[in-house]
Coordinates of N, CA and C in Angstrom, one line a residue:
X275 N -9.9 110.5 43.6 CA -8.5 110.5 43.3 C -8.0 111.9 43.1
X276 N -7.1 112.2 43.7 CA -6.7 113.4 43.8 C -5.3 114.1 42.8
X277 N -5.3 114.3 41.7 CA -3.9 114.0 40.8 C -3.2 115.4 40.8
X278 N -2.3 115.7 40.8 CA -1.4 117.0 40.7 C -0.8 116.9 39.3
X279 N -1.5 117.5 38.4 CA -0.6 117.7 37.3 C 0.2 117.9 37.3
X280 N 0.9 119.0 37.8 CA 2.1 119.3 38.0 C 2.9 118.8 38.5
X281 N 3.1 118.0 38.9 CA 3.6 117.0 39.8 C 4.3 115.9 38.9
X282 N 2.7 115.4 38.4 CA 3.2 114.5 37.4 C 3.8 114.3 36.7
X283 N 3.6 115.6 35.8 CA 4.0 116.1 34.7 C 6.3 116.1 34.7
X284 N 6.0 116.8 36.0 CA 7.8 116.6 36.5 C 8.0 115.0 37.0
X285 N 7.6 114.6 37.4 CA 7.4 113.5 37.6 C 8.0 112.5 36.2
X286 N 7.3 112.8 35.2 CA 7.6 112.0 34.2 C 8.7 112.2 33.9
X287 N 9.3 114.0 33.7 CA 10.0 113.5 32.7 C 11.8 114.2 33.4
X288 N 11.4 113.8 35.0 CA 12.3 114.3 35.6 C 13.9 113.3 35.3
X289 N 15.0 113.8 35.3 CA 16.2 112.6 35.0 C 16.1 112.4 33.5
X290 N 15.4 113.2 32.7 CA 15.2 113.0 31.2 C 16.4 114.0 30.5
X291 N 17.3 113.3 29.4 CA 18.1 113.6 29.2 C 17.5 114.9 28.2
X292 N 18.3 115.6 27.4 CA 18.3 116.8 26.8 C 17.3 116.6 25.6
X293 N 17.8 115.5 24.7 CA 17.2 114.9 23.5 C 15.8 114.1 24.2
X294 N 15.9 113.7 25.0 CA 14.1 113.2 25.3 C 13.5 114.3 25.8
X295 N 13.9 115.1 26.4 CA 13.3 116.3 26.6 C 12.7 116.9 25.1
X296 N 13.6 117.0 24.7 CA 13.1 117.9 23.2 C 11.7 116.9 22.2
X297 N 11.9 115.7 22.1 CA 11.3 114.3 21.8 C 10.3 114.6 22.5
X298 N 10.3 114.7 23.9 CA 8.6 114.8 24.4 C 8.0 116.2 23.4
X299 N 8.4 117.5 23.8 CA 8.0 118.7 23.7 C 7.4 118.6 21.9
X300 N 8.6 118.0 21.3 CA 8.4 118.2 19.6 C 6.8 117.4 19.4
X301 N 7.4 115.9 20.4 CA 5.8 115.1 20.2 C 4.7 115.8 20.1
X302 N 4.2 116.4 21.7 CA 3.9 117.3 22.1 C 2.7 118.2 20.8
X303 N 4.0 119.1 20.7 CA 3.4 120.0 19.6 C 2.9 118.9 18.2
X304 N 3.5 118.4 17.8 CA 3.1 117.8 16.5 C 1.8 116.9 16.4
X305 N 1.5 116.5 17.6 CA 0.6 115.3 17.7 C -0.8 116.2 17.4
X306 N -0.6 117.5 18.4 CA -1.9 119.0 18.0 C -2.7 118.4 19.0
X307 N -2.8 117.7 20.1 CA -3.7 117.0 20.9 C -3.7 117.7 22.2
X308 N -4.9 118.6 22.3 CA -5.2 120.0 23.4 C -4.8 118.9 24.7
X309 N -5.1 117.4 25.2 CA -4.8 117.2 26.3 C -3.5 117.0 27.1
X310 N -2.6 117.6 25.9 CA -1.3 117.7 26.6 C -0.4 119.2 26.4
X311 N -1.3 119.9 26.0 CA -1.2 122.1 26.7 C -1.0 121.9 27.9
X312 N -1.4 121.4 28.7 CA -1.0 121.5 30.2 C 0.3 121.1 30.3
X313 N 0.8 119.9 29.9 CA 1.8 119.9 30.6 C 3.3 120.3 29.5
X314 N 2.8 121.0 28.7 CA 4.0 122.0 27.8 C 3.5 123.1 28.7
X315 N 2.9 123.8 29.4 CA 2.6 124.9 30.4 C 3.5 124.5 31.2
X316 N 3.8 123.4 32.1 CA 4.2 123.0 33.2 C 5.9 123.2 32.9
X317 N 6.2 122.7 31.5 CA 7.7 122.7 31.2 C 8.1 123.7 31.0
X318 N 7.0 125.0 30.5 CA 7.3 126.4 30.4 C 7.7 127.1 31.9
X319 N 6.8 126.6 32.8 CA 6.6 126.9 34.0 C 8.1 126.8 34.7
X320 N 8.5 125.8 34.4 CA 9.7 125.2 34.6 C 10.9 126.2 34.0
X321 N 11.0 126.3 32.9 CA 11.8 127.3 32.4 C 11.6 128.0 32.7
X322 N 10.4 129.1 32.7 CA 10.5 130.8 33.1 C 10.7 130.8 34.7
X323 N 11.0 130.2 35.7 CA 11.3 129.8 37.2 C 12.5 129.8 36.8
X324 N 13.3 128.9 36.6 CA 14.7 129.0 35.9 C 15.6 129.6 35.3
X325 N 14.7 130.3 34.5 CA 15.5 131.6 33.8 C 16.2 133.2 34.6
X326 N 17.2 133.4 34.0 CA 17.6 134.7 34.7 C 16.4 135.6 34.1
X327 N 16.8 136.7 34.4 CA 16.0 137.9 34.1 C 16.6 138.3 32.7
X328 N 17.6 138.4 32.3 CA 18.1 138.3 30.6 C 17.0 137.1 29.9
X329 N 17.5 136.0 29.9 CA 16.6 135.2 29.5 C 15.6 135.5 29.6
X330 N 14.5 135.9 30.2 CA 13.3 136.1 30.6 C 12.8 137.1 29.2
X331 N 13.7 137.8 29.1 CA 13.4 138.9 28.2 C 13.4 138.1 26.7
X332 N 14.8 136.9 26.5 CA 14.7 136.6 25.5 C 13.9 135.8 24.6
X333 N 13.1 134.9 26.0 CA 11.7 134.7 25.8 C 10.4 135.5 25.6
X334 N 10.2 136.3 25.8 CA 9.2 137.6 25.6 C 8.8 138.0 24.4
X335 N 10.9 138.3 23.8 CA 11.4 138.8 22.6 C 10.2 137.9 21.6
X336 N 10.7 136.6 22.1 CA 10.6 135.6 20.9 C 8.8 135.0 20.9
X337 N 8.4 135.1 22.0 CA 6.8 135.0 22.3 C 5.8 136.0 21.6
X338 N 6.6 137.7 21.8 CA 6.2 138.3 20.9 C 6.2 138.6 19.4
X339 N 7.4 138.0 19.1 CA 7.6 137.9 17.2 C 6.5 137.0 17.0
X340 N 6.5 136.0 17.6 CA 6.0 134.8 17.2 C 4.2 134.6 17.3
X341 N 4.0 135.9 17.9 CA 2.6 136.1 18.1 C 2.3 137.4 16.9
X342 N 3.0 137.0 16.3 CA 2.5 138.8 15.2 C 2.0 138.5 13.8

């Protein structure tokens, strides 16, 4: 069986309003369960594609505070 995470991943939570979006991602983090890092990668993936080049920076900003 051949699975494309990425795929999936958009797949699921594609047509997902603003507040389910955030509900997955919070889940996500709170549950602490390593088998779903991938697909918070994919959503990141998803935003830094997305993002202007301002934004880009504003995430960096905030990846680097947040790493100190």
């Amino acid at each position: 069986m051949d699975l494309n995470l990425r795929n999936a991943v958009i797949a699921n939570v594609s047509g997902n309003s603003k507040e389910e979006l955030e509900a997955t991602i919070s889940d996500a983090i709170q549950s602490g369960e390593e088998k779903l890092l991938p697909g918070l990668g994919v959503l990141f993936e998803v935003l830094w594609e997305k993002s202007p080049e301002s934004e880009k920076e504003e995430i960096l900003t905030t990846l680097e505070n947040g790493l100190k």
